[in-house]
PDB file of C-alpha atoms and ligand atoms in Angstrom:
ATOM      1  CA  MET E  45       6.398 -73.661   8.357  1.00  0.00           C
ATOM      2  CA  GLN E  46       3.520 -71.576   9.591  1.00  0.00           C
ATOM      3  CA  SER E  47       5.783 -69.200  11.499  1.00  0.00           C
ATOM      4  CA  LYS E  48       7.902 -68.712   8.395  1.00  0.00           C
ATOM      5  CA  LYS E  49       4.810 -67.744   6.457  1.00  0.00           C
ATOM      6  CA  LEU E  50       3.830 -65.397   9.233  1.00  0.00           C
ATOM      7  CA  ASN E  51       7.250 -63.793   9.174  1.00  0.00           C
ATOM      8  CA  LEU E  52       7.015 -63.361   5.434  1.00  0.00           C
ATOM      9  CA  ASN E  53       3.595 -61.762   5.790  1.00  0.00           C
ATOM     10  CA  MET E  54       4.896 -59.489   8.501  1.00  0.00           C
ATOM     11  CA  LEU E  55       7.859 -58.529   6.366  1.00  0.00           C
ATOM     12  CA  LEU E  56       5.562 -57.823   3.451  1.00  0.00           C
ATOM     13  CA  GLY E  57       3.355 -55.753   5.718  1.00  0.00           C
ATOM     14  CA  ILE E  58       6.267 -53.712   7.023  1.00  0.00           C
ATOM     15  CA  ALA E  59       7.526 -53.218   3.474  1.00  0.00           C
ATOM     16  CA  MET E  60       4.107 -51.953   2.403  1.00  0.00           C
ATOM     17  CA  VAL E  61       3.980 -49.527   5.312  1.00  0.00           C
ATOM     18  CA  LEU E  62       7.475 -48.285   4.499  1.00  0.00           C
ATOM     19  CA  ILE E  63       6.675 -47.834   0.840  1.00  0.00           C
ATOM     20  CA  SER E  64       3.453 -45.991   1.517  1.00  0.00           C
ATOM     21  CA  CYS E  65       5.285 -43.768   4.030  1.00  0.00           C
ATOM     22  CA  MET E  66       7.904 -42.923   1.452  1.00  0.00           C
ATOM     23  CA  PHE E  67       5.242 -42.192  -1.102  1.00  0.00           C
ATOM     24  CA  PHE E  68       3.337 -40.025   1.335  1.00  0.00           C
ATOM     25  CA  THR E  69       6.361 -37.997   2.414  1.00  0.00           C
ATOM     26  CA  SER E  70       7.477 -37.468  -1.148  1.00  0.00           C
ATOM     27  CA  CYS E  71       4.013 -36.169  -1.931  1.00  0.00           C
ATOM     28  CA  MET E  72       4.191 -33.905   1.072  1.00  0.00           C
ATOM     29  CA  GLU E  73       7.542 -32.606  -0.004  1.00  0.00           C
ATOM     30  CA  GLU E  74       6.240 -31.823  -3.442  1.00  0.00           C
ATOM     31  CA  GLU E  75       3.270 -30.024  -1.992  1.00  0.00           C
ATOM     32  CA  GLN E  76       5.439 -28.075   0.397  1.00  0.00           C
ATOM     33  CA  LEU E  77       7.795 -27.173  -2.403  1.00  0.00           C
ATOM     34  CA  GLU E  78       4.938 -25.911  -4.526  1.00  0.00           C
ATOM     35  CA  GLU E  79       3.712 -23.863  -1.619  1.00  0.00           C
ATOM     36  CA  LEU E  80       7.161 -22.404  -1.049  1.00  0.00           C
ATOM     37  CA  VAL E  81       7.544 -21.480  -4.701  1.00  0.00           C
ATOM     38  CA  GLN E  82       4.124 -19.884  -4.689  1.00  0.00           C
ATOM     39  CA  ASN E  83       4.895 -17.912  -1.538  1.00  0.00           C
ATOM     40  CA  ALA E  84       8.182 -16.722  -2.980  1.00  0.00           C
ATOM     41  CA  GLN E  85       6.429 -15.625  -6.130  1.00  0.00           C
ATOM     42  CA  GLU E  86       3.742 -13.819  -4.195  1.00  0.00           C
ATOM     43  CA  THR E  87       6.039 -11.972  -1.820  1.00  0.00           C
ATOM     44  CA  GLY E  88       8.853 -11.418  -4.289  1.00  0.00           C
ATOM     45  CA  THR E  89       6.879  -9.373  -6.796  1.00  0.00           C
ATOM     46  CA  THR E  90       7.552  -5.651  -7.053  1.00  0.00           C
ATOM     47  CA  PRO E  91       4.510  -3.336  -7.077  1.00  0.00           C
ATOM     48  CA  GLU E  92       3.033  -3.236 -10.570  1.00  0.00           C
ATOM     49  CA  PRO E  93       1.860   0.020 -12.156  1.00  0.00           C
ATOM     50  CA  ILE E  94      -1.796   0.651 -11.435  1.00  0.00           C
ATOM     51  CA  GLU E  95      -3.800  -1.376 -13.948  1.00  0.00           C
ATOM     52  CA  PRO E  96      -7.581  -1.276 -13.997  1.00  0.00           C
ATOM     53  CA  GLU E  97      -9.137  -4.727 -13.555  1.00  0.00           C
ATOM     54  CA  GLU E  98     -11.483  -4.308 -16.472  1.00  0.00           C
ATOM     55  CA  PRO E  99     -10.673  -2.318 -19.601  1.00  0.00           C
ATOM     56  CA  ALA E 100     -11.693   1.131 -18.473  1.00  0.00           C
ATOM     57  CA  VAL E 101     -13.900   3.338 -20.604  1.00  0.00           C
ATOM     58  CA  ALA E 102     -13.835   7.109 -20.147  1.00  0.00           C
ATOM     59  CA  LEU E 103     -17.089   8.801 -19.110  1.00  0.00           C
ATOM     60  CA  PRO E 104     -18.829  10.198 -22.204  1.00  0.00           C
ATOM     61  CA  GLY E 105     -17.158  13.328 -23.553  1.00  0.00           C
ATOM     62  CA  LEU E 106     -13.940  12.898 -21.545  1.00  0.00           C
ATOM     63  CA  PRO E 107     -10.540  12.141 -23.138  1.00  0.00           C
ATOM     64  CA  GLU E 108      -9.405   8.500 -23.178  1.00  0.00           C
ATOM     65  CA  ASP E 109      -6.315   9.186 -21.067  1.00  0.00           C
ATOM     66  CA  VAL E 110      -8.471   9.647 -17.957  1.00  0.00           C
ATOM     67  CA  ALA E 111     -10.410   6.399 -18.445  1.00  0.00           C
ATOM     68  CA  GLY E 112     -10.421   4.457 -15.181  1.00  0.00           C
ATOM     69  CA  TYR E 113      -9.140   7.419 -13.122  1.00  0.00           C
ATOM     70  CA  GLU E 114     -11.203   6.189 -10.150  1.00  0.00           C
ATOM     71  CA  GLN E 115      -8.673   3.367  -9.799  1.00  0.00           C
ATOM     72  CA  TRP E 116      -5.669   5.699  -9.664  1.00  0.00           C
ATOM     73  CA  LEU E 117      -3.993   6.880  -6.471  1.00  0.00           C
ATOM     74  CA  LYS E 118      -6.404   9.112  -4.509  1.00  0.00           C
ATOM     75  CA  LEU E 119      -4.581  12.075  -2.926  1.00  0.00           C
ATOM     76  CA  ASN E 120      -7.269  12.919  -0.355  1.00  0.00           C
ATOM     77  CA  ALA E 121      -8.125  10.392   2.382  1.00  0.00           C
ATOM     78  CA  GLU E 122     -11.567  11.933   2.989  1.00  0.00           C
ATOM     79  CA  PRO E 123     -13.864  13.544   0.397  1.00  0.00           C
ATOM     80  CA  ILE E 124     -13.186  17.298   0.103  1.00  0.00           C
ATOM     81  CA  PRO E 125     -16.381  19.129   1.139  1.00  0.00           C
ATOM     82  CA  PRO E 126     -17.892  22.033  -0.839  1.00  0.00           C
ATOM     83  CA  VAL E 127     -16.358  25.426   0.042  1.00  0.00           C
ATOM     84  CA  GLU E 128     -18.943  27.752   1.600  1.00  0.00           C
ATOM     85  CA  GLY E 129     -19.577  31.005  -0.256  1.00  0.00           C
ATOM     86  CA  GLY E 130     -18.065  30.413  -3.685  1.00  0.00           C
ATOM     87  CA  ASP E 131     -16.450  27.125  -4.604  1.00  0.00           C
ATOM     88  CA  PRO E 132     -14.430  27.177  -7.844  1.00  0.00           C
ATOM     89  CA  HIS E 133     -15.250  23.518  -8.365  1.00  0.00           C
ATOM     90  CA  LEU E 134     -18.573  23.279  -6.588  1.00  0.00           C
ATOM     91  CA  GLY E 135     -19.328  19.963  -4.941  1.00  0.00           C
ATOM     92  CA  THR E 136     -17.907  17.111  -2.910  1.00  0.00           C
ATOM     93  CA  LYS E 137     -14.546  16.280  -4.454  1.00  0.00           C
ATOM     94  CA  ASN E 138     -11.905  13.593  -4.862  1.00  0.00           C
ATOM     95  CA  VAL E 139      -8.517  14.114  -6.462  1.00  0.00           C
ATOM     96  CA  TYR E 140      -6.687  11.297  -8.256  1.00  0.00           C
ATOM     97  CA  VAL E 141      -3.281  11.029  -9.940  1.00  0.00           C
ATOM     98  CA  ASN E 142      -1.924   8.449 -12.401  1.00  0.00           C
ATOM     99  CA  GLN E 143       1.196   7.856 -10.297  1.00  0.00           C
ATOM    100  CA  THR E 144       2.046   5.454  -7.490  1.00  0.00           C
ATOM    101  CA  ARG E 145       2.555   6.525  -3.881  1.00  0.00           C
ATOM    102  CA  GLU E 146       6.173   5.300  -4.161  1.00  0.00           C
ATOM    103  CA  THR E 147       6.832   7.586  -7.138  1.00  0.00           C
ATOM    104  CA  ILE E 148       5.419  10.816  -5.758  1.00  0.00           C
ATOM    105  CA  ALA E 149       6.216  10.193  -2.080  1.00  0.00           C
ATOM    106  CA  PRO E 150       9.405   8.159  -1.763  1.00  0.00           C
ATOM    107  CA  ASN E 151      10.085   7.585   1.960  1.00  0.00           C
ATOM    108  CA  GLY E 152       6.541   8.734   2.703  1.00  0.00           C
ATOM    109  CA  GLN E 153       7.268  12.411   2.000  1.00  0.00           C
ATOM    110  CA  GLN E 154       5.601  13.917  -1.078  1.00  0.00           C
ATOM    111  CA  GLN E 155       8.091  15.332  -3.593  1.00  0.00           C
ATOM    112  CA  PHE E 156       7.489  18.134  -6.110  1.00  0.00           C
ATOM    113  CA  PRO E 157       7.299  18.764  -9.018  1.00  0.00           C
ATOM    114  CA  TYR E 158       5.144  15.969 -10.422  1.00  0.00           C
ATOM    115  CA  PRO E 159       6.889  13.925 -13.152  1.00  0.00           C
ATOM    116  CA  ASP E 160       6.220  14.536 -16.844  1.00  0.00           C
ATOM    117  CA  GLY E 161       3.137  12.595 -17.975  1.00  0.00           C
ATOM    118  CA  SER E 162       1.324  13.094 -14.664  1.00  0.00           C
ATOM    119  CA  ILE E 163      -2.425  13.553 -14.900  1.00  0.00           C
ATOM    120  CA  VAL E 164      -4.337  14.962 -11.928  1.00  0.00           C
ATOM    121  CA  VAL E 165      -8.111  14.468 -12.078  1.00  0.00           C
ATOM    122  CA  LYS E 166     -10.600  16.080  -9.756  1.00  0.00           C
ATOM    123  CA  GLU E 167     -14.161  14.789  -9.766  1.00  0.00           C
ATOM    124  CA  ALA E 168     -16.976  16.665  -8.085  1.00  0.00           C
ATOM    125  CA  PHE E 169     -20.421  15.491  -7.118  1.00  0.00           C
ATOM    126  CA  ARG E 170     -22.622  18.587  -7.231  1.00  0.00           C
ATOM    127  CA  PRO E 171     -24.553  19.277  -4.004  1.00  0.00           C
ATOM    128  CA  ASN E 172     -27.410  16.751  -3.598  1.00  0.00           C
ATOM    129  CA  LYS E 173     -26.449  14.879  -6.786  1.00  0.00           C
ATOM    130  CA  ASP E 174     -25.187  11.275  -6.900  1.00  0.00           C
ATOM    131  CA  TYR E 175     -23.306  11.416 -10.197  1.00  0.00           C
ATOM    132  CA  VAL E 176     -20.055  13.148 -11.186  1.00  0.00           C
ATOM    133  CA  GLY E 177     -21.004  16.550 -12.615  1.00  0.00           C
ATOM    134  CA  LEU E 178     -17.543  18.105 -12.904  1.00  0.00           C
ATOM    135  CA  ILE E 179     -14.162  16.848 -13.995  1.00  0.00           C
ATOM    136  CA  ALA E 180     -11.129  19.137 -13.750  1.00  0.00           C
ATOM    137  CA  ILE E 181      -7.874  17.927 -15.260  1.00  0.00           C
ATOM    138  CA  MET E 182      -4.247  19.032 -14.897  1.00  0.00           C
ATOM    139  CA  ARG E 183      -1.981  17.297 -17.375  1.00  0.00           C
ATOM    140  CA  LYS E 184       1.808  17.665 -17.230  1.00  0.00           C
ATOM    141  CA  VAL E 185       3.247  17.756 -20.762  1.00  0.00           C
ATOM    142  CA  ALA E 186       6.950  18.621 -21.108  1.00  0.00           C
ATOM    143  CA  GLY E 187       7.416  21.952 -22.915  1.00  0.00           C
ATOM    144  CA  ILE E 188       3.715  22.841 -23.197  1.00  0.00           C
ATOM    145  CA  ASP E 189       3.725  25.807 -20.783  1.00  0.00           C
ATOM    146  CA  PRO E 190       7.034  26.344 -18.948  1.00  0.00           C
ATOM    147  CA  GLU E 191       5.590  29.433 -17.195  1.00  0.00           C
ATOM    148  CA  HIS E 192       3.101  27.216 -15.364  1.00  0.00           C
ATOM    149  CA  ASN E 193       5.333  24.217 -14.720  1.00  0.00           C
ATOM    150  CA  ASP E 194       4.142  22.612 -17.973  1.00  0.00           C
ATOM    151  CA  TRP E 195       0.617  21.995 -16.702  1.00  0.00           C
ATOM    152  CA  GLU E 196      -2.309  22.011 -19.108  1.00  0.00           C
ATOM    153  CA  PHE E 197      -5.556  22.932 -17.272  1.00  0.00           C
ATOM    154  CA  ILE E 198      -9.012  21.977 -18.504  1.00  0.00           C
ATOM    155  CA  GLU E 199     -12.428  21.562 -16.926  1.00  0.00           C
ATOM    156  CA  TYR E 200     -15.576  19.715 -18.046  1.00  0.00           C
ATOM    157  CA  THR E 201     -19.127  19.657 -16.698  1.00  0.00           C
ATOM    158  CA  ARG E 202     -22.455  17.931 -17.316  1.00  0.00           C
ATOM    159  CA  ASN E 203     -25.930  18.215 -15.810  1.00  0.00           C
ATOM    160  CA  ALA E 204     -27.284  14.662 -16.062  1.00  0.00           C
ATOM    161  CA  PRO E 205     -25.847  11.255 -15.197  1.00  0.00           C
ATOM    162  CA  ASP E 206     -25.941  10.029 -18.807  1.00  0.00           C
ATOM    163  CA  ALA E 207     -25.043  13.335 -20.496  1.00  0.00           C
ATOM    164  CA  GLU E 208     -21.746  14.012 -22.281  1.00  0.00           C
ATOM    165  CA  PHE E 209     -19.158  16.152 -20.552  1.00  0.00           C
ATOM    166  CA  ARG E 210     -18.417  19.499 -22.264  1.00  0.00           C
ATOM    167  CA  VAL E 211     -15.383  21.760 -21.831  1.00  0.00           C
ATOM    168  CA  ILE E 212     -16.303  24.882 -19.875  1.00  0.00           C
ATOM    169  CA  ALA E 213     -12.937  26.505 -19.124  1.00  0.00           C
ATOM    170  CA  SER E 214      -9.189  26.071 -19.420  1.00  0.00           C
ATOM    171  CA  ASP E 215      -5.701  27.451 -18.679  1.00  0.00           C
ATOM    172  CA  GLY E 216      -5.931  31.292 -18.199  1.00  0.00           C
ATOM    173  CA  ILE E 217      -9.036  31.058 -15.992  1.00  0.00           C
ATOM    174  CA  CYS E 218      -7.315  28.529 -13.769  1.00  0.00           C
ATOM    175  CA  TRP E 219      -3.850  30.027 -13.310  1.00  0.00           C
ATOM    176  CA  GLY E 220      -4.832  32.847 -10.907  1.00  0.00           C
ATOM    177  CA  CYS E 221      -5.950  30.532  -8.119  1.00  0.00           C
ATOM    178  CA  HIS E 222      -3.573  27.678  -8.773  1.00  0.00           C
ATOM    179  CA  ALA E 223      -0.541  30.025  -8.787  1.00  0.00           C
ATOM    180  CA  GLN E 224      -1.168  30.427  -5.030  1.00  0.00           C
ATOM    181  CA  VAL E 225       0.291  26.943  -4.650  1.00  0.00           C
ATOM    182  CA  GLU E 226       3.103  27.319  -7.194  1.00  0.00           C
ATOM    183  CA  ASP E 227       5.583  26.097  -4.562  1.00  0.00           C
ATOM    184  CA  ILE E 228       3.861  22.700  -4.475  1.00  0.00           C
ATOM    185  CA  ASP E 229       3.621  22.503  -8.283  1.00  0.00           C
ATOM    186  CA  TYR E 230       0.218  24.262  -8.619  1.00  0.00           C
ATOM    187  CA  VAL E 231      -1.675  21.356  -7.026  1.00  0.00           C
ATOM    188  CA  PHE E 232      -3.629  22.378  -3.898  1.00  0.00           C
ATOM    189  CA  THR E 233      -4.452  18.865  -2.677  1.00  0.00           C
ATOM    190  CA  GLU E 234      -1.468  17.131  -1.084  1.00  0.00           C
ATOM    191  CA  LEU E 235      -1.161  13.370  -0.629  1.00  0.00           C
ATOM    192  CA  ASP E 236      -2.723  12.252   2.691  1.00  0.00           C
TER     193      ASP E 236
HETATM  194  C1  HEC L  34     -11.174  30.413  -7.537  1.00  0.00           C
HETATM  195  C2  HEC L  34      -9.975  29.606  -7.470  1.00  0.00           C
HETATM  196  C3  HEC L  34      -9.795  28.482  -8.477  1.00  0.00           C
HETATM  197  C4  HEC L  34      -9.927  28.505  -9.841  1.00  0.00           C
HETATM  198  C5  HEC L  34     -10.318  29.672 -10.705  1.00  0.00           C
HETATM  199  C6  HEC L  34      -9.617  27.168 -10.312  1.00  0.00           C
HETATM  200  N1  HEC L  34      -9.304  26.345  -9.272  1.00  0.00           N
HETATM  201 FE1  HEC L  34      -8.835  24.360  -9.411  1.00  0.00          FE
HETATM  202  N2  HEC L  34      -8.756  24.254  -7.377  1.00  0.00           N
HETATM  203  C7  HEC L  34      -8.930  25.319  -6.500  1.00  0.00           C
HETATM  204  C8  HEC L  34      -8.832  24.825  -5.149  1.00  0.00           C
HETATM  205  C9  HEC L  34      -8.947  25.665  -3.867  1.00  0.00           C
HETATM  206  C10 HEC L  34      -8.600  23.455  -5.235  1.00  0.00           C
HETATM  207  C11 HEC L  34      -8.426  22.474  -4.052  1.00  0.00           C
HETATM  208  C12 HEC L  34      -9.526  21.468  -3.914  1.00  0.00           C
HETATM  209  C13 HEC L  34     -10.873  22.084  -3.662  1.00  0.00           C
HETATM  210  O1  HEC L  34     -11.115  22.647  -2.593  1.00  0.00           O
HETATM  211  O2  HEC L  34     -11.700  21.995  -4.565  1.00  0.00           O
HETATM  212  C14 HEC L  34      -8.550  23.141  -6.655  1.00  0.00           C
HETATM  213  C15 HEC L  34      -8.317  21.876  -7.150  1.00  0.00           C
HETATM  214  C16 HEC L  34      -8.157  21.573  -8.484  1.00  0.00           C
HETATM  215  C17 HEC L  34      -7.738  20.292  -8.997  1.00  0.00           C
HETATM  216  C18 HEC L  34      -7.329  19.103  -8.159  1.00  0.00           C
HETATM  217  C19 HEC L  34      -5.845  19.266  -7.824  1.00  0.00           C
HETATM  218  C20 HEC L  34      -5.596  20.353  -6.806  1.00  0.00           C
HETATM  219  O3  HEC L  34      -5.052  21.405  -7.189  1.00  0.00           O
HETATM  220  O4  HEC L  34      -5.962  20.160  -5.643  1.00  0.00           O
HETATM  221  C21 HEC L  34      -7.730  20.379 -10.345  1.00  0.00           C
HETATM  222  C22 HEC L  34      -7.352  19.288 -11.315  1.00  0.00           C
HETATM  223  C23 HEC L  34      -8.149  21.707 -10.689  1.00  0.00           C
HETATM  224  N3  HEC L  34      -8.391  22.422  -9.529  1.00  0.00           N
HETATM  225  C24 HEC L  34      -8.262  22.172 -11.980  1.00  0.00           C
HETATM  226  C25 HEC L  34      -8.671  23.451 -12.284  1.00  0.00           C
HETATM  227  C26 HEC L  34      -8.916  23.912 -13.639  1.00  0.00           C
HETATM  228  C27 HEC L  34      -8.765  23.063 -14.883  1.00  0.00           C
HETATM  229  C28 HEC L  34      -9.324  25.208 -13.540  1.00  0.00           C
HETATM  230  C29 HEC L  34      -9.694  26.150 -14.648  1.00  0.00           C
HETATM  231  C30 HEC L  34     -10.702  25.713 -15.576  1.00  0.00           C
HETATM  232  C31 HEC L  34      -9.315  25.569 -12.130  1.00  0.00           C
HETATM  233  N4  HEC L  34      -8.922  24.481 -11.405  1.00  0.00           N
HETATM  234  C32 HEC L  34      -9.670  26.797 -11.636  1.00  0.00           C
HETATM  235  C33 HEC L  34      -9.149  26.635  -6.841  1.00  0.00           C
HETATM  236  C34 HEC L  34      -9.398  27.095  -8.122  1.00  0.00           C
END
């Protein structure tokens, strides 16, 4: 009688262990599945267009289409130092473009011309100043100026960190120098 009871208890015990094992493995499987799905989603995504994390606001006085330019693709790996003895855009400079590396340099080799809608922004920190004092923009607009590869040139400056940018020069003043690099679509700075 007693041994029968013992057997029953043992059987019950084994059953419990089996059931909890099944439960545990099914949980594991679910977890693993979730992980797999998540991994697939993470690795399977194609590169998204560059989106600023926060809604970007243009610096005062600058057009809205350059808002958040600091988050665009930077062409230069290192800041471009001031040019000794007459710098057209005096200061320490960075050059950004609203395109992805894949678009302008498929297979790692930069292609020219830039596509329609491209905006190239150069910022310059004036010597010994810690705010952007100059913004030069090249904007590619189909049909706007076929003689200069449809680039619109415009430059803005300001003299205080909270001041509004003002236009100081555009197009004709810029063509002379930039025509030197007509073969690479008028843009001096190449993608590093
Ligand atoms: C005296 C020659 C000269 C003139 C004039 C000039 N630039 Fe430039 N620009 C350069 C050089 C050189 C660079 C390369 C980066 C550097 O050293 O500053 C450059 C860079 C730029 C860039 C960054 C893309 C690039 O070509 O590397 C922009 C944008 C730009 N210039 C806009 C303008 C605009 C707008 C004007 C007219 C208002 C203008 N530039 C006038 C010589 C000139």
